[in-house]
Amino acid sequence: MSWGAPVMFWLLLLIPAVLLLWFLKIRRTEKTVASTLLWRRALQDERVRSPFQRLLKNLVLLLQLLAVLLAVLALAAPESGSQRFTSRLNLILVDTSASMNSVEADGRTRFELARENIDEIIDEISGERGMVIRFSSRVEPMTPVTSDRALLRKAAVELSAGSGVSNINDALELALSIAKQDAVVPMPVSDSVSEDGLEVLDPQIDARIFVVSDGALPPWGGESFPVPVILHTVGDASSNSGIVALAARREFSEEGDLRVVVEIRNTGDELITGSLDLRLDGVLATESVQKDLEGGERWTRSFALQGSGKHQIEVHWHPDEKDALSLDNSAWLIASQPRSIRVARVGKKNFLLDDALAVIPSVVVEMVSLAEIDPETAADEFDVIVWDREIPESLPPGVGHLVIGARPLQFWPDEIVMVAQPILVAWKKDDPVLRFSQLNAIDGTVVETYPLPVRDGVSAIAECREGALLARFHEGDVRGIAVAFDVLDSPWPLTPSFPFFIEAVLRDLARVSHGIESGIRSGDLIEVFGGAGVSRAVLTNPSGESEIEIPVLPEGVLRTPAGEELGIYKMSWKKGAPSDSNWNQQLIPVNLLSPAESSIEPKPSIAGISSVSERQSNGFWGDARFELWPWFLASALFLMMLEWIVFHRR
C-alpha cells in the first residue's frame, strides 16, 4: 500500500489535541450526597484537570481517537495495486484519420462516438496516470504524463478527425517507448543479502495502451507487446465507395495528349450506384459516366484529354445515395509541361554518355571546358553539371553535380584503393534515381573502380564490399551523385537502363518533376524548391480562406506539413526585396487516395498485435491501482456514529 498525500499525516497532531480536550473536560451530575462525599468528588475533578493524570479507560474516548486516526489516514489517500511509489501509466491513442469521419446510422460521426469512449477510459483510470496521443498521418502527443483527469478531458475535447491515413505503427512505437522509459525497478521480495549483495530485478513496465479507433488500421509489423493493448472499436457502418487511385501521363495520340486514369472501389457489401465526372480547370471536360458497383467491385475508367499546357484536373464521384464517408469522393492532380533542365557537360569525348543525354526530353546540354566553369555564376547558368572524368578541386555551390569516374576531393580527400570487377552486395531499389534502372550490367563486370567510403554527408546508393559504387553526397550548398567508375569500363551504357538512370539523376539533382503532380496526403510534407534569394513565402489552403507564412530554409527550400483540408494548395514565394510584387507559384494537390481508409468496416482487433492480455496478480504488480481512502473515511464516520450512541446512553 502506498500513500497519495503523505503530507496529511501532519494531521495526526489532532490526537494529542483530542486528549488535551478530554483532560480539560469537566462533567458534573447533580446528586444528593453526604457532605464528605461531595468533597471527595471535587478532589477527583481536580485530578482529572491535571494533564499528568493517568488516562482512565473510557470507550467514548477510544472511539473518538480511532475516528480521528481513520479520518487522517483517509486524507493521506492510501492506495494499493501498484508497486511502491508508482502508479500505472495509461497511454490513450486516439485515431483521427479520415475514416473516423464516417457517419453512422444515428447521424453522428465515429469520432463523436470515440469521445464517449475516451471519457469512459478517463473515468476508468481514476487515480492513475494517463497521456493522450493522437495519430493519423502524423503522431502527436496532446498531453504530458499526468494524473489530472481534467487535463486529459480537455485534450480529448480539442481533438477532431482529419483527412489523413492511420499511422498506427508509429503511434504504437511511441507509446511503447514512453512506457519503457516509465519502467521502474521493483523492490526485492526479501531483504536477504547474497554474496553479490541484494537481488536486482529487471525493470518492470506498469502500463496499458488504449487504442480508440474504428479498426481501419494497417497491421502491426513489430514484435509482441510487453504491455496490454486494448482496442476500443467504434462504429457500425460499412457501406462506402470512393476514389482510391488517380494518375495521368503524357501521350501523343489522335484522342489527345493527356491520359487520366481513375479507380473507384466499393469497399462494402451492398450495391452502390453513382456517376463519375472529370473537370479540367474547373470546367466539365467529359460527360458524366453512370456506374453500378457491386459489393467489393473495382472500376477503372480512362479519359483522354486535350491538355498540352498546365492544367488542374478534378475527379468527382457522386453516389446516388449518400455513403458513409465523403472525403474519398474527390481527388485532384496537376498536369504541366516540365521545364527544361540546363545541363553543363564537362569532360572528354564520350559518345555513349552524349547519346544518353540527347534522348532525354526537356534537357538542354551545353559542352563546356573545365576552365569555363565560373563557381560564382554556375548556379545561375545551369541546373546540373555533369563531370566526366574531370573535376575541379572544389565543386561550385547551389547546382547539382553528376560526377562520373572522378573523386570529389571535398568529400573524399584520401587516396582510395583500386578494386577490379567489384561484386554488388546491396543497392537502394526505392531510391528515385534507381526506380527504373537495373544494375545487373555493373555486377562484377566493371573493369576497375575506386569504391567510395561512406562517411558523414555521404550515403551509398549501390555498394560492393569495399565501398559505394554509386553514392549521394551533400554538405552545405554542395550536393550531387557520384559514379565511382568510368562508365566506358562497363557494359552499362549499352543497356536501356543507363539513359533511364541519367534522366532520373538529372531530374533529381535539378529538382524537376515529369510534369504530373499526383500530390501528397494530408499531414505529409509539402516541399518546394524556390531557389536562392527567396525573401518571403506563403501557403494558401484549397478554399483560399487562410494564408500561412512559410519559413525559408537554406537554398530557398520551402517546407511545411500539408493541412487537413483536401484539395489544391498554392505555395507562393518571391525573391529580392519584400516589397517586390513578382510572385512565383506552385500548386500542390493533397488527396486521400487510400483503399485502407475507404474500407470503413470496423475491425475488432489490430492485425499482428500479440500482447500481454492481463497483468499478473502476484509479485510486485497489481491488476489496477485501487484507492482505499473511501473505506477509511467510511470507517471513521461509522466510529463517530457509534461514539455518539455510546455517549448518549451513558
mmCIF file of C-alpha atoms in Angstrom, residues 2 79 82-87 184 187:
data_model
loop_
_atom_site.group_PDB
_atom_site.id
_atom_site.type_symbol
_atom_site.label_atom_id
_atom_site.label_comp_id
_atom_site.label_asym_id
_atom_site.label_seq_id
_atom_site.Cartn_x
_atom_site.Cartn_y
_atom_site.Cartn_z
ATOM 1 C CA SER A 2 1.221 3.497 -0.832
ATOM 2 C CA GLU A 79 -3.879 3.155 -2.477
ATOM 3 C CA SER A 82 0.857 -0.798 -7.924
ATOM 4 C CA GLN A 83 4.473 -1.059 -6.927
ATOM 5 C CA ARG A 84 5.550 1.277 -4.159
ATOM 6 C CA PHE A 85 5.962 4.915 -5.192
ATOM 7 C CA THR A 86 4.448 4.277 -8.659
ATOM 8 C CA SER A 87 1.075 4.268 -10.372
ATOM 9 C CA VAL A 184 10.834 1.186 -12.658
ATOM 10 C CA MET A 187 11.801 -3.771 -4.602
#
